[in-house]
Amino acid sequence: MFSIVFTMLAGMLIGHFLRDGKRLEKIEKSTSVTIFVLLFVLGLSVGSNSVITSNLGRFGWQAAVLAILGMSGSVIAARVVTRLFFRKGGEKDEK
């Protein structure tokens, strides 16, 4: 767990120093490709695991509910943060 946190912190530190460079543009383009590859590999590992696929009917609905609630909470939190911190021109929201 600590290796993941330290790797993330190292990336943040290096990214801070490279934020004005041209190299960062290439990294940003490759981020989507990397995420798709990771999702594909995750799908391969889940699909090849017979324990997971045999219990998918039992636990699939729970995973769907958790995913929907997680996404809903993220959307609500993003709207609250946007309204609190990113108002245009300093105007107050009159609703």
XYZ file of N, CA, C and O in Angstrom:
380
model
N 0.815 -1.193 0.000
C 0.000 0.000 0.000
C 0.858 1.256 0.000
O 0.544 2.218 -0.671
N 1.936 1.221 0.797
C 2.809 2.388 0.854
C 3.507 2.639 -0.473
O 3.754 3.796 -0.836
N 3.806 1.569 -1.214
C 4.461 1.763 -2.511
C 3.540 2.490 -3.477
O 4.001 3.305 -4.285
N 2.254 2.235 -3.399
C 1.295 2.932 -4.266
C 1.234 4.411 -3.905
O 1.266 5.282 -4.780
N 1.172 4.700 -2.614
C 1.106 6.096 -2.167
C 2.386 6.839 -2.525
O 2.345 7.975 -3.035
N 3.533 6.212 -2.303
C 4.799 6.867 -2.634
C 4.960 7.066 -4.137
O 5.489 8.090 -4.570
N 4.498 6.112 -4.931
C 4.554 6.267 -6.381
C 3.683 7.433 -6.833
O 4.082 8.237 -7.684
N 2.492 7.552 -6.254
C 1.605 8.664 -6.586
C 2.212 10.003 -6.179
O 2.176 10.973 -6.943
N 2.785 10.060 -4.993
C 3.424 11.304 -4.540
C 4.622 11.672 -5.407
O 4.827 12.854 -5.710
N 5.402 10.675 -5.821
C 6.539 10.945 -6.702
C 6.054 11.483 -8.042
O 6.635 12.429 -8.599
N 4.981 10.900 -8.569
C 4.414 11.396 -9.822
C 3.896 12.818 -9.695
O 4.062 13.637 -10.604
N 3.282 13.115 -8.561
C 2.790 14.480 -8.341
C 3.938 15.476 -8.270
O 3.854 16.579 -8.824
N 5.017 15.087 -7.604
C 6.173 15.966 -7.480
C 6.823 16.215 -8.838
O 7.114 17.366 -9.199
N 7.024 15.158 -9.606
C 7.613 15.305 -10.939
C 6.675 16.084 -11.850
O 7.099 16.954 -12.617
N 5.377 15.813 -11.769
C 4.403 16.546 -12.571
C 4.376 18.023 -12.254
O 4.136 18.860 -13.131
N 4.613 18.365 -11.005
C 4.661 19.776 -10.612
C 5.776 20.514 -11.345
O 5.592 21.635 -11.794
N 6.913 19.857 -11.484
C 8.041 20.503 -12.147
C 7.932 20.458 -13.667
O 8.563 21.250 -14.358
N 7.143 19.532 -14.215
C 7.010 19.415 -15.664
C 5.727 20.049 -16.200
O 5.413 19.906 -17.369
N 4.993 20.766 -15.382
C 3.679 21.248 -15.801
C 3.716 22.267 -16.927
O 2.745 22.432 -17.634
N 4.814 22.955 -17.133
C 4.900 23.927 -18.216
C 5.608 23.391 -19.458
O 5.757 24.106 -20.432
N 6.020 22.147 -19.429
C 6.802 21.595 -20.534
C 5.954 20.932 -21.607
O 4.766 20.659 -21.435
N 6.574 20.674 -22.732
C 5.909 20.017 -23.858
C 5.770 18.519 -23.619
O 4.921 17.878 -24.214
N 6.607 17.956 -22.772
C 6.542 16.512 -22.505
C 5.220 16.126 -21.847
O 4.725 15.030 -22.039
N 4.664 17.028 -21.086
C 3.424 16.744 -20.377
C 2.265 16.523 -21.339
O 1.367 15.728 -21.066
N 2.275 17.200 -22.485
C 1.215 17.011 -23.483
C 1.206 15.565 -23.992
O 0.142 14.978 -24.188
N 2.380 14.997 -24.210
C 2.466 13.610 -24.662
C 1.971 12.658 -23.582
O 1.322 11.660 -23.873
N 2.264 12.964 -22.331
C 1.824 12.119 -21.225
C 0.308 12.164 -21.102
O -0.338 11.144 -20.876
N -0.287 13.336 -21.261
C -1.739 13.468 -21.155
C -2.453 12.658 -22.231
O -3.505 12.077 -21.978
N -1.889 12.599 -23.424
C -2.500 11.831 -24.505
C -2.433 10.331 -24.229
O -3.337 9.582 -24.579
N -1.373 9.893 -23.586
C -1.219 8.466 -23.330
C -2.000 7.994 -22.103
O -2.163 6.785 -21.905
N -2.509 8.909 -21.309
C -3.235 8.536 -20.100
C -4.494 7.745 -20.433
O -4.782 6.716 -19.808
N -5.264 8.191 -21.411
C -6.492 7.482 -21.790
C -6.185 6.084 -22.304
O -6.880 5.127 -21.953
N -5.161 5.957 -23.110
C -4.784 4.648 -23.631
C -4.391 3.719 -22.483
O -4.796 2.554 -22.442
N -3.633 4.235 -21.543
C -3.205 3.432 -20.402
C -4.399 2.975 -19.570
O -4.463 1.813 -19.137
N -5.367 3.849 -19.351
C -6.561 3.486 -18.579
C -7.352 2.404 -19.301
O -7.823 1.442 -18.678
N -7.507 2.519 -20.619
C -8.231 1.497 -21.371
C -7.519 0.147 -21.308
O -8.166 -0.895 -21.170
N -6.207 0.153 -21.381
C -5.453 -1.096 -21.291
C -5.613 -1.713 -19.902
O -5.824 -2.928 -19.775
N -5.552 -0.897 -18.867
C -5.733 -1.414 -17.509
C -7.138 -1.995 -17.316
O -7.302 -3.051 -16.692
N -8.154 -1.324 -17.837
C -9.520 -1.847 -17.742
C -9.673 -3.154 -18.504
O -10.360 -4.080 -18.053
N -9.032 -3.256 -19.660
C -9.085 -4.485 -20.444
C -8.437 -5.640 -19.690
O -8.994 -6.740 -19.608
N -7.280 -5.390 -19.098
C -6.588 -6.428 -18.346
C -7.395 -6.823 -17.109
O -7.479 -8.003 -16.757
N -8.022 -5.861 -16.459
C -8.893 -6.167 -15.327
C -10.063 -7.035 -15.775
O -10.418 -8.011 -15.098
N -10.651 -6.722 -16.914
C -11.729 -7.548 -17.455
C -11.266 -8.956 -17.770
O -11.995 -9.925 -17.539
N -10.066 -9.100 -18.301
C -9.512 -10.430 -18.562
C -9.363 -11.239 -17.282
O -9.715 -12.420 -17.230
N -8.851 -10.594 -16.252
C -8.649 -11.328 -14.997
C -9.977 -11.682 -14.342
O -10.113 -12.768 -13.774
N -10.959 -10.815 -14.414
C -12.272 -11.133 -13.850
C -12.952 -12.228 -14.670
O -13.527 -13.172 -14.122
N -12.891 -12.119 -15.981
C -13.526 -13.113 -16.841
C -12.902 -14.484 -16.756
O -13.576 -15.505 -16.941
N -11.633 -14.559 -16.457
C -10.963 -15.857 -16.379
C -11.065 -16.491 -15.002
O -10.712 -17.655 -14.836
N -11.571 -15.766 -14.024
C -11.711 -16.292 -12.665
C -13.081 -16.959 -12.535
O -14.116 -16.301 -12.531
N -13.093 -18.266 -12.403
C -14.363 -19.001 -12.362
C -15.154 -18.718 -11.090
O -16.387 -18.779 -11.099
N -14.478 -18.408 -9.996
C -15.183 -18.095 -8.748
C -15.991 -16.801 -8.910
O -17.152 -16.725 -8.491
N -15.393 -15.811 -9.532
C -16.092 -14.538 -9.724
C -17.253 -14.703 -10.702
O -18.364 -14.234 -10.436
N -17.003 -15.358 -11.820
C -18.074 -15.488 -12.808
C -19.215 -16.365 -12.327
O -20.373 -16.133 -12.678
N -18.937 -17.382 -11.506
C -20.021 -18.217 -11.007
C -20.858 -17.502 -9.953
O -22.036 -17.803 -9.782
N -20.283 -16.554 -9.239
C -21.013 -15.807 -8.220
C -21.478 -14.438 -8.702
O -21.958 -13.639 -7.895
N -21.358 -14.170 -9.977
C -21.735 -12.862 -10.508
C -23.220 -12.583 -10.315
O -23.610 -11.460 -9.992
N -24.052 -13.594 -10.481
C -25.488 -13.408 -10.279
C -25.842 -13.085 -8.846
O -26.786 -12.348 -8.573
N -25.094 -13.639 -7.930
C -25.366 -13.423 -6.508
C -24.925 -12.040 -6.049
O -25.631 -11.365 -5.306
N -23.739 -11.617 -6.486
C -23.198 -10.357 -6.015
C -23.245 -9.241 -7.055
O -22.896 -8.112 -6.745
N -23.685 -9.538 -8.259
C -23.700 -8.540 -9.321
C -24.616 -7.368 -9.022
O -24.274 -6.211 -9.296
N -25.779 -7.637 -8.451
C -26.705 -6.544 -8.166
C -26.164 -5.643 -7.073
O -26.354 -4.424 -7.110
N -25.454 -6.216 -6.104
C -24.861 -5.395 -5.053
C -23.783 -4.483 -5.629
O -23.677 -3.314 -5.253
N -22.992 -5.023 -6.539
C -21.955 -4.213 -7.180
C -22.580 -3.098 -8.009
O -22.077 -1.968 -8.018
N -23.682 -3.397 -8.694
C -24.355 -2.378 -9.495
C -24.909 -1.269 -8.602
O -24.788 -0.077 -8.922
N -25.516 -1.641 -7.480
C -26.055 -0.634 -6.550
C -24.935 0.227 -5.992
O -25.048 1.462 -5.941
N -23.835 -0.397 -5.592
C -22.696 0.367 -5.070
C -22.114 1.308 -6.124
O -21.750 2.446 -5.820
N -22.033 0.835 -7.360
C -21.495 1.676 -8.427
C -22.406 2.869 -8.688
O -21.935 4.010 -8.838
N -23.716 2.634 -8.735
C -24.663 3.721 -8.983
C -24.637 4.732 -7.838
O -24.623 5.952 -8.067
N -24.624 4.246 -6.604
C -24.564 5.161 -5.466
C -23.245 5.934 -5.432
O -23.229 7.130 -5.110
N -22.158 5.268 -5.771
C -20.859 5.950 -5.810
C -20.810 7.040 -6.858
O -20.325 8.147 -6.607
N -21.344 6.744 -8.037
C -21.379 7.760 -9.094
C -22.299 8.913 -8.716
O -21.973 10.083 -8.951
N -23.446 8.591 -8.123
C -24.377 9.646 -7.712
C -23.753 10.546 -6.657
O -23.879 11.772 -6.726
N -23.082 9.960 -5.690
C -22.406 10.755 -4.674
C -21.318 11.641 -5.259
O -21.153 12.795 -4.846
N -20.591 11.130 -6.246
C -19.545 11.925 -6.892
C -20.134 13.105 -7.652
O -19.602 14.217 -7.612
N -21.234 12.870 -8.346
C -21.884 13.952 -9.101
C -22.409 15.021 -8.145
O -22.231 16.222 -8.376
N -23.046 14.600 -7.059
C -23.570 15.563 -6.084
C -22.428 16.359 -5.448
O -22.516 17.588 -5.324
N -21.351 15.681 -5.067
C -20.207 16.375 -4.466
C -19.576 17.354 -5.456
O -19.196 18.464 -5.073
N -19.479 16.969 -6.719
C -18.903 17.866 -7.729
C -19.776 19.103 -7.916
O -19.254 20.216 -8.061
N -21.089 18.925 -7.896
C -21.994 20.082 -8.034
C -21.868 21.013 -6.838
O -21.847 22.224 -6.997
N -21.767 20.450 -5.637
C -21.631 21.278 -4.440
C -20.321 22.057 -4.479
O -20.301 23.271 -4.227
N -19.230 21.382 -4.826
C -17.930 22.057 -4.900
C -17.947 23.134 -5.985
O -17.432 24.240 -5.783
N -18.561 22.841 -7.125
C -18.634 23.824 -8.202
C -19.411 25.059 -7.767
O -18.991 26.191 -8.011
N -20.526 24.853 -7.108
C -21.334 25.997 -6.652
C -20.626 26.787 -5.560
O -20.752 28.012 -5.509
N -19.896 26.124 -4.687
C -19.248 26.826 -3.584
C -17.978 27.562 -4.002
O -17.702 28.653 -3.516
N -17.204 26.967 -4.904
C -15.874 27.508 -5.173
C -15.664 28.073 -6.567
O -14.689 28.761 -6.800
N -16.539 27.791 -7.513
C -16.289 28.195 -8.887
C -17.430 29.019 -9.468
O -17.878 28.796 -10.577
N -17.921 30.002 -8.739
C -18.951 30.893 -9.251
C -18.319 31.879 -10.210
O -17.235 32.393 -9.973
N -19.034 32.200 -11.270
C -18.506 33.143 -12.269
C -18.677 34.575 -11.771
O -19.748 34.973 -11.360
N -17.630 35.344 -11.811
C -17.688 36.748 -11.486
C -18.011 37.057 -10.039
O -18.376 38.170 -9.721
N -17.939 36.087 -9.181
C -18.203 36.312 -7.785
C -19.670 36.513 -7.464
O -20.023 36.973 -6.395
N -20.557 36.210 -8.411
C -21.988 36.400 -8.182
C -22.521 35.303 -7.293
O -22.115 34.156 -7.382
N -23.491 35.639 -6.461
C -24.132 34.634 -5.629
C -25.237 33.987 -6.400
O -25.918 34.610 -7.200
N -25.418 32.694 -6.148
C -26.455 31.916 -6.829
C -27.792 32.217 -6.175
O -27.984 32.008 -4.994
N -28.751 32.735 -6.935
C -30.070 33.128 -6.424
C -31.100 32.082 -6.793
O -31.837 32.216 -7.748
N -31.182 30.999 -6.046
C -32.201 29.966 -6.313
C -32.933 29.598 -5.083
O -32.642 29.680 -4.010
